[in-house]
PDB file of C-alpha atoms in Angstrom:
ATOM      1  CA  ALA A   1      53.316  60.784  51.708  1.00  0.00           C
ATOM      2  CA  ARG A   2      50.649  62.797  50.093  1.00  0.00           C
ATOM      3  CA  ARG A   3      49.175  59.953  48.764  1.00  0.00           C
ATOM      4  CA  ALA A   4      48.915  57.996  51.911  1.00  0.00           C
ATOM      5  CA  ALA A   5      47.667  61.446  53.500  1.00  0.00           C
ATOM      6  CA  GLU A   6      45.149  61.755  50.851  1.00  0.00           C
ATOM      7  CA  ALA A   7      44.018  58.200  50.534  1.00  0.00           C
ATOM      8  CA  CYS A   8      43.349  58.558  54.707  1.00  0.00           C
ATOM      9  CA  ALA A   9      41.309  61.615  54.222  1.00  0.00           C
ATOM     10  CA  THR A  10      39.338  60.005  51.810  1.00  0.00           C
ATOM     11  CA  SER A  11      38.592  56.970  54.099  1.00  0.00           C
ATOM     12  CA  GLY A  12      37.181  59.581  56.559  1.00  0.00           C
ATOM     13  CA  GLY A  13      40.756  59.257  58.782  1.00  0.00           C
ATOM     14  CA  ALA A  14      43.282  62.267  58.958  1.00  0.00           C
ATOM     15  CA  ALA A  15      46.759  62.170  58.609  1.00  0.00           C
ATOM     16  CA  VAL A  16      49.421  64.578  59.177  1.00  0.00           C
ATOM     17  CA  GLU A  17      52.377  65.365  56.998  1.00  0.00           C
ATOM     18  CA  VAL A  18      55.793  66.047  58.664  1.00  0.00           C
ATOM     19  CA  VAL A  19      59.015  67.366  56.573  1.00  0.00           C
ATOM     20  CA  ALA A  20      61.757  67.473  59.348  1.00  0.00           C
ATOM     21  CA  ALA A  21      65.581  69.193  59.098  1.00  0.00           C
ATOM     22  CA  PRO A  22      67.586  68.134  61.039  1.00  0.00           C
ATOM     23  CA  LEU A  23      67.476  69.407  64.565  1.00  0.00           C
ATOM     24  CA  GLY A  24      70.307  69.704  67.365  1.00  0.00           C
ATOM     25  CA  GLY A  25      72.416  67.316  64.825  1.00  0.00           C
ATOM     26  CA  GLU A  26      69.868  64.366  64.105  1.00  0.00           C
ATOM     27  CA  PRO A  27      69.815  63.636  60.709  1.00  0.00           C
ATOM     28  CA  TYR A  28      66.278  62.719  60.960  1.00  0.00           C
ATOM     29  CA  PRO A  29      64.782  62.950  64.214  1.00  0.00           C
ATOM     30  CA  VAL A  30      61.903  60.563  63.949  1.00  0.00           C
ATOM     31  CA  ASN A  31      61.214  59.242  67.510  1.00  0.00           C
ATOM     32  CA  ARG A  32      61.045  62.715  68.476  1.00  0.00           C
ATOM     33  CA  LEU A  33      58.186  64.084  66.023  1.00  0.00           C
ATOM     34  CA  ARG A  34      56.361  60.720  66.757  1.00  0.00           C
ATOM     35  CA  ASN A  35      56.260  61.261  70.079  1.00  0.00           C
ATOM     36  CA  LEU A  36      55.242  64.966  69.575  1.00  0.00           C
ATOM     37  CA  ALA A  37      52.655  64.113  67.384  1.00  0.00           C
ATOM     38  CA  ARG A  38      51.310  61.560  69.781  1.00  0.00           C
ATOM     39  CA  ARG A  39      51.166  64.082  72.848  1.00  0.00           C
ATOM     40  CA  LYS A  40      49.057  66.097  70.328  1.00  0.00           C
ATOM     41  CA  VAL A  41      46.387  63.447  69.524  1.00  0.00           C
ATOM     42  CA  ASN A  42      42.784  64.685  71.253  1.00  0.00           C
ATOM     43  CA  THR A  43      41.494  61.249  70.385  1.00  0.00           C
ATOM     44  CA  THR A  44      41.379  57.923  72.773  1.00  0.00           C
ATOM     45  CA  HIS A  45      43.340  55.750  69.639  1.00  0.00           C
ATOM     46  CA  MET A  46      45.641  56.632  67.150  1.00  0.00           C
ATOM     47  CA  LEU A  47      47.591  54.511  64.290  1.00  0.00           C
ATOM     48  CA  VAL A  48      51.324  54.753  64.320  1.00  0.00           C
ATOM     49  CA  SER A  49      52.434  53.935  60.915  1.00  0.00           C
ATOM     50  CA  ASP A  50      55.892  54.574  58.651  1.00  0.00           C
ATOM     51  CA  VAL A  51      55.093  57.088  55.716  1.00  0.00           C
ATOM     52  CA  ASP A  52      55.658  54.795  53.295  1.00  0.00           C
ATOM     53  CA  PHE A  53      52.736  52.873  54.414  1.00  0.00           C
ATOM     54  CA  LEU A  54      49.206  52.304  52.789  1.00  0.00           C
ATOM     55  CA  PRO A  55      47.116  51.299  55.255  1.00  0.00           C
ATOM     56  CA  SER A  56      44.294  48.748  53.949  1.00  0.00           C
ATOM     57  CA  ARG A  57      40.781  50.012  52.345  1.00  0.00           C
ATOM     58  CA  GLY A  58      38.552  48.654  55.266  1.00  0.00           C
ATOM     59  CA  LEU A  59      41.156  49.027  58.245  1.00  0.00           C
ATOM     60  CA  ARG A  60      39.290  51.833  59.993  1.00  0.00           C
ATOM     61  CA  ALA A  61      35.907  49.865  59.604  1.00  0.00           C
ATOM     62  CA  ALA A  62      37.185  46.709  60.511  1.00  0.00           C
ATOM     63  CA  VAL A  63      38.674  48.509  63.764  1.00  0.00           C
ATOM     64  CA  LYS A  64      35.451  50.110  64.778  1.00  0.00           C
ATOM     65  CA  GLU A  65      33.202  47.153  64.234  1.00  0.00           C
ATOM     66  CA  GLU A  66      35.637  45.455  66.635  1.00  0.00           C
ATOM     67  CA  THR A  67      34.107  47.712  69.559  1.00  0.00           C
ATOM     68  CA  ARG A  68      36.031  45.597  72.527  1.00  0.00           C
ATOM     69  CA  TRP A  69      39.535  46.775  71.296  1.00  0.00           C
ATOM     70  CA  LEU A  70      38.092  50.205  71.232  1.00  0.00           C
ATOM     71  CA  ARG A  71      36.973  49.762  75.192  1.00  0.00           C
ATOM     72  CA  ASN A  72      40.344  47.920  76.732  1.00  0.00           C
ATOM     73  CA  GLU A  73      42.250  50.627  77.164  1.00  0.00           C
ATOM     74  CA  ARG A  74      45.054  47.849  77.715  1.00  0.00           C
ATOM     75  CA  LEU A  75      45.117  46.384  74.502  1.00  0.00           C
ATOM     76  CA  ALA A  76      47.471  47.573  71.161  1.00  0.00           C
ATOM     77  CA  LEU A  77      45.716  46.494  67.761  1.00  0.00           C
ATOM     78  CA  VAL A  78      49.160  45.383  65.790  1.00  0.00           C
ATOM     79  CA  VAL A  79      48.431  45.683  62.017  1.00  0.00           C
ATOM     80  CA  PRO A  80      50.440  43.263  60.619  1.00  0.00           C
ATOM     81  CA  ALA A  81      52.772  44.794  57.175  1.00  0.00           C
ATOM     82  CA  PHE A  82      53.370  43.207  53.890  1.00  0.00           C
ATOM     83  CA  GLN A  83      55.112  44.380  50.585  1.00  0.00           C
ATOM     84  CA  ARG A  84      54.678  44.080  47.098  1.00  0.00           C
ATOM     85  CA  ARG A  85      57.428  41.864  45.496  1.00  0.00           C
ATOM     86  CA  GLY A  86      59.190  43.226  42.637  1.00  0.00           C
ATOM     87  CA  GLY A  87      62.406  42.969  42.050  1.00  0.00           C
ATOM     88  CA  LYS A  88      65.069  45.978  42.514  1.00  0.00           C
ATOM     89  CA  CYS A  89      63.946  49.115  40.728  1.00  0.00           C
ATOM     90  CA  SER A  90      67.133  51.341  38.915  1.00  0.00           C
ATOM     91  CA  THR A  91      65.105  54.526  39.591  1.00  0.00           C
ATOM     92  CA  ILE A  92      62.243  56.037  41.461  1.00  0.00           C
ATOM     93  CA  ASP A  93      60.466  56.226  38.123  1.00  0.00           C
ATOM     94  CA  ALA A  94      60.818  52.810  37.423  1.00  0.00           C
ATOM     95  CA  CYS A  95      59.597  51.807  40.856  1.00  0.00           C
ATOM     96  CA  ARG A  96      56.551  53.936  39.882  1.00  0.00           C
ATOM     97  CA  LYS A  97      55.782  52.535  36.733  1.00  0.00           C
ATOM     98  CA  LYS A  98      55.834  48.804  38.445  1.00  0.00           C
ATOM     99  CA  LEU A  99      53.402  49.890  41.298  1.00  0.00           C
ATOM    100  CA  GLU A 100      51.077  52.571  39.971  1.00  0.00           C
ATOM    101  CA  PRO A 101      47.990  52.622  39.823  1.00  0.00           C
ATOM    102  CA  VAL A 102      47.957  51.851  43.041  1.00  0.00           C
ATOM    103  CA  ALA A 103      44.469  51.014  43.494  1.00  0.00           C
ATOM    104  CA  GLU A 104      45.604  47.728  40.651  1.00  0.00           C
ATOM    105  CA  THR A 105      48.890  46.864  42.130  1.00  0.00           C
ATOM    106  CA  VAL A 106      48.330  46.914  46.042  1.00  0.00           C
ATOM    107  CA  PRO A 107      46.106  44.388  47.403  1.00  0.00           C
ATOM    108  CA  GLY A 108      42.899  46.116  48.856  1.00  0.00           C
ATOM    109  CA  ARG A 109      40.852  43.247  50.250  1.00  0.00           C
ATOM    110  CA  PHE A 110      42.096  39.704  52.419  1.00  0.00           C
ATOM    111  CA  GLY A 111      41.323  37.382  49.482  1.00  0.00           C
ATOM    112  CA  GLN A 112      43.379  39.674  47.298  1.00  0.00           C
ATOM    113  CA  LEU A 113      46.239  39.724  50.028  1.00  0.00           C
ATOM    114  CA  SER A 114      46.184  36.169  50.500  1.00  0.00           C
ATOM    115  CA  ARG A 115      46.482  35.252  46.841  1.00  0.00           C
ATOM    116  CA  CYS A 116      48.778  37.674  46.233  1.00  0.00           C
ATOM    117  CA  LEU A 117      51.259  36.209  49.436  1.00  0.00           C
ATOM    118  CA  ARG A 118      50.041  32.600  47.612  1.00  0.00           C
ATOM    119  CA  GLU A 119      51.465  33.809  43.680  1.00  0.00           C
ATOM    120  CA  GLY A 120      54.407  34.866  45.898  1.00  0.00           C
ATOM    121  CA  ASP A 121      54.014  38.428  44.557  1.00  0.00           C
ATOM    122  CA  CYS A 122      53.894  39.757  48.063  1.00  0.00           C
ATOM    123  CA  ILE A 123      55.749  39.216  51.460  1.00  0.00           C
ATOM    124  CA  VAL A 124      55.495  39.708  54.737  1.00  0.00           C
ATOM    125  CA  PHE A 125      57.334  43.431  55.131  1.00  0.00           C
ATOM    126  CA  GLN A 126      60.716  43.419  54.574  1.00  0.00           C
ATOM    127  CA  GLY A 127      60.796  39.510  54.621  1.00  0.00           C
ATOM    128  CA  ASP A 128      63.541  38.957  52.400  1.00  0.00           C
ATOM    129  CA  ASN A 129      66.150  41.254  54.066  1.00  0.00           C
ATOM    130  CA  SER A 130      64.791  41.482  57.323  1.00  0.00           C
ATOM    131  CA  LEU A 131      63.283  38.496  58.919  1.00  0.00           C
ATOM    132  CA  THR A 132      63.583  39.364  62.528  1.00  0.00           C
ATOM    133  CA  SER A 133      61.576  43.321  61.602  1.00  0.00           C
ATOM    134  CA  HIS A 134      58.209  41.949  60.998  1.00  0.00           C
ATOM    135  CA  SER A 135      59.138  37.802  61.680  1.00  0.00           C
ATOM    136  CA  THR A 136      55.861  37.750  63.883  1.00  0.00           C
ATOM    137  CA  THR A 137      53.354  37.889  61.366  1.00  0.00           C
ATOM    138  CA  ASP A 138      51.519  34.855  60.480  1.00  0.00           C
ATOM    139  CA  SER A 139      51.604  34.575  56.820  1.00  0.00           C
TER     140      SER A 139
END
């Protein structure tokens, strides 16, 4: 979460890191926290993302270039999600070693993502175990 927040801030954005303890018997009140954060947004647009997602390096600039999206309050921009294929890791440290440094292992540009998909090193997020989750991603 901290790395994602730092990457977001470095690219000119802002990020909020929320650490939650059980509330009212809910083990992880993610919807309540998301909606609370959404109500606190003081801009016209926001990006809702899970803590384990890294937005592509050029996402902010690409969205700003397409001003027609920003002017139409009835449009929602859906950002497709992809993941590196790497097999199961036996420990968190083993996964970190496999994926760090992120700048070298996570595609940063569309061409890199396309190549990663073609070579089978990347897949649609959860495409190997939950096809209906992100099945509309055109990859």
